[in-house]
Tab-separated table of C-alpha atoms and ligand atoms in Angstrom:
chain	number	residue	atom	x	y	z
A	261	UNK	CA	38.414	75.420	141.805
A	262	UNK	CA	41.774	77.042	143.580
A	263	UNK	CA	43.129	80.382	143.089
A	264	UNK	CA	46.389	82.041	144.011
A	265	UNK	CA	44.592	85.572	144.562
A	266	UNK	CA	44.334	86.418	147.982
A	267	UNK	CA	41.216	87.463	149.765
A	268	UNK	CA	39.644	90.446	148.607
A	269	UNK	CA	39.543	91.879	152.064
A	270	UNK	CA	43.083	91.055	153.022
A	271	UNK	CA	43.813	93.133	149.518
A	272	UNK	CA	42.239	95.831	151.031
A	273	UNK	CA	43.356	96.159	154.172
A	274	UNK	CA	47.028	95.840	152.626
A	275	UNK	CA	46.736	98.809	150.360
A	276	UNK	CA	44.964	100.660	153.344
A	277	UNK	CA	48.292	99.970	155.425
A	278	UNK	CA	50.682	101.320	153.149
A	279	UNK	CA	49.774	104.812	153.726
A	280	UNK	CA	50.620	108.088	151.010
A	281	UNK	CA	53.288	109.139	153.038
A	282	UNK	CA	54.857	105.782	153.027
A	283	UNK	CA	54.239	105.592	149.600
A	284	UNK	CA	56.403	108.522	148.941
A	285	UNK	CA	59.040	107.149	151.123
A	286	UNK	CA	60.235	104.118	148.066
A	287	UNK	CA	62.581	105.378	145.144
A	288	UNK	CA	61.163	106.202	141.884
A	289	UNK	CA	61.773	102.990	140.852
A	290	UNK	CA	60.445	101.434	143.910
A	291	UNK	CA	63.270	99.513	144.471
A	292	UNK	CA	64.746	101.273	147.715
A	293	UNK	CA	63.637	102.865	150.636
A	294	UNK	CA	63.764	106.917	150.379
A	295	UNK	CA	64.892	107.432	153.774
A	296	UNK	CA	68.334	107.805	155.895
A	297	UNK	CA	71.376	107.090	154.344
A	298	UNK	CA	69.658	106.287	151.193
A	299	UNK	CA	68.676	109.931	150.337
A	300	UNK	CA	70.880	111.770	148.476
A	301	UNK	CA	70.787	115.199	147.501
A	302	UNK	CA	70.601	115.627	143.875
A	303	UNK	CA	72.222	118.259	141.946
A	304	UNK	CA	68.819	120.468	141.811
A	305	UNK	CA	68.769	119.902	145.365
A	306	UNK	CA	65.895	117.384	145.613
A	307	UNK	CA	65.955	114.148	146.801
A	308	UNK	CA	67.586	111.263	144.967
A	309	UNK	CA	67.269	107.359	145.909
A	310	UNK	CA	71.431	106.300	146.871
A	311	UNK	CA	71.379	102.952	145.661
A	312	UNK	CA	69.752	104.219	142.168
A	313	UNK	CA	71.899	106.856	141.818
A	314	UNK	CA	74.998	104.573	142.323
A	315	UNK	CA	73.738	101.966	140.275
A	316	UNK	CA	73.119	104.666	137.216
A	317	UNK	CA	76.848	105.380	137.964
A	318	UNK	CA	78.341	102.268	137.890
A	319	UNK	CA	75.747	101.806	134.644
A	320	UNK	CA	77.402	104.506	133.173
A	321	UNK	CA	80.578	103.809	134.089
A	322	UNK	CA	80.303	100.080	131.973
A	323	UNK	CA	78.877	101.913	129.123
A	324	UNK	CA	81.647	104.389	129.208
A	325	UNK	CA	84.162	101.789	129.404
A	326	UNK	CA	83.342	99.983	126.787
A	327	UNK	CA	83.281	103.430	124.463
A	328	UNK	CA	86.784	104.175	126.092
A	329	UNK	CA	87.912	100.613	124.904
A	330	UNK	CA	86.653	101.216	121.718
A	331	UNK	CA	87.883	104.911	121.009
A	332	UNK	CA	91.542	103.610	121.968
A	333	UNK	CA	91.542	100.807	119.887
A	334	UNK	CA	89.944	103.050	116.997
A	335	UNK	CA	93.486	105.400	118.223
A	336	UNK	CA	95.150	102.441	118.252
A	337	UNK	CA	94.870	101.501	114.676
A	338	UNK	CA	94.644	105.134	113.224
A	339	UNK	CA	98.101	105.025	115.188
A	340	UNK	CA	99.216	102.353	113.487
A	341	UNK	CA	98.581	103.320	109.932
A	342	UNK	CA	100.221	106.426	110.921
A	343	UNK	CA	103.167	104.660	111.464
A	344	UNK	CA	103.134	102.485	108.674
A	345	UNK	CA	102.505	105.334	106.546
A	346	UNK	CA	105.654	106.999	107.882
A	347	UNK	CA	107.780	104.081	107.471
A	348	UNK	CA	106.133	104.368	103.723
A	349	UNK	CA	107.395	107.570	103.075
A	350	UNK	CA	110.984	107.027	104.459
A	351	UNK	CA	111.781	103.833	102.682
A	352	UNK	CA	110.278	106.256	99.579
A	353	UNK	CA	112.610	108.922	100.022
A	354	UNK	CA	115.339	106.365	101.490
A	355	UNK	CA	114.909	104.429	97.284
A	356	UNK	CA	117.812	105.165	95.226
A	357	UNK	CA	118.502	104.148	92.078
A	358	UNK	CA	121.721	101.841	91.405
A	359	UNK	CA	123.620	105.284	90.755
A	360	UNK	CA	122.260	106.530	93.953
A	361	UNK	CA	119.645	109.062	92.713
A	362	UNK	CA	116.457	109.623	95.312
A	363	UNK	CA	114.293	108.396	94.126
A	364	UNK	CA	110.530	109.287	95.044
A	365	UNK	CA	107.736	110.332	92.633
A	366	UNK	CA	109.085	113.352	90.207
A	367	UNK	CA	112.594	111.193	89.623
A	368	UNK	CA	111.134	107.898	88.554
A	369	UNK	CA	109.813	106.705	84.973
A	370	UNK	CA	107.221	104.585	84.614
A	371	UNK	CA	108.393	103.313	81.145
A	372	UNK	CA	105.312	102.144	78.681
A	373	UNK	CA	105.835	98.265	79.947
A	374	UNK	CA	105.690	99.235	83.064
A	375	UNK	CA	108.954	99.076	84.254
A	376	UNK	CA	110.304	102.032	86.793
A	377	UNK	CA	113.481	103.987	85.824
A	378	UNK	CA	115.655	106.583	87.266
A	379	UNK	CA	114.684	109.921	84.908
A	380	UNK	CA	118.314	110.774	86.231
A	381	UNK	CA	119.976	108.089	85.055
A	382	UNK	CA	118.039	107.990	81.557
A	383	UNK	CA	118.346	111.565	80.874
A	384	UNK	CA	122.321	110.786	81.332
A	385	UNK	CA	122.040	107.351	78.981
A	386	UNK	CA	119.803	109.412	76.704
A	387	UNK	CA	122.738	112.150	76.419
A	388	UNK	CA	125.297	109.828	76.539
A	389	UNK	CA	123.880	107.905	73.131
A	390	UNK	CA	123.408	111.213	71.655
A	391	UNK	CA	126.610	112.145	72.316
A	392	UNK	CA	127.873	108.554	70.678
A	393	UNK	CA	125.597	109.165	67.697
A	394	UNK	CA	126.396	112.446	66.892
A	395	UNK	CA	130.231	110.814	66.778
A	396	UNK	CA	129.255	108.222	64.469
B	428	ZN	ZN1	66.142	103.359	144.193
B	429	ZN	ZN1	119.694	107.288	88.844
């Protein structure tokens, strides 16, 4: 029979070593040492383990980064529909008919096929083939 447990008396006389005061003297998390250099003073002015508190940072710091990335690519493409909406409108007010009417969305005729038409140029057609009619 073998077993990796130690002893129970060495057990005891290691949890008998580490006395409450030492205790007291590892980080929260248990990781560091609470004592010289290590202990910071937090911003309710108790202590705070260093090494913690500068790994939370740099935690934080990662996260952060990675919603900075983010929010300036999300700026990025808003930006970039922006622009392409801008470019939309100008080439819309920059249309013109053959006759060189602007053309944007009050001036054009969407004819019953479909087909877009000057409302300039068709009101003029329209009164010039009245006028021809009326000659006739
Ligand atoms: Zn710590
Ligand atoms: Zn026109």
């Amino acid at each position: 029979m073998t077993t990796t447990r130690p002893a129970p008396a060495l057990v005891e006389r290691q949890s008998h070593d580490v006395t409450e005061e030492q205790a007291e003297r590892w980080c929260r998390r248990g990781l560091h040492r609470m004592e010289g250099d290590n202990i910071a003073r937090s911003a309710r002015g108790g202590r705070q383990c260093r090494a913690c508190k500068v790994e939370a940072a740099r935690l934080w710091r990662e996260r952060n980064a990675e919603r900075v990335k983010e929010s300036n690519h999300q700026r990025y493409l808003a930006d970039a529909e922006r622009r392409r909406q801008y470019d939309r409108d100008r080439r819309q007010a920059l249309r013109r008919c053959r006759r060189g009417h602007v053309q944007d969305g009050a001036t054009v005729y969407t004819r019953p096929d479909g087909r877009r038409e000057c409302r300039r140029c068709r009101r003029a057609r329209q009164r010039v083939w009245r006028a021809r009619h009326k000659e006739a």
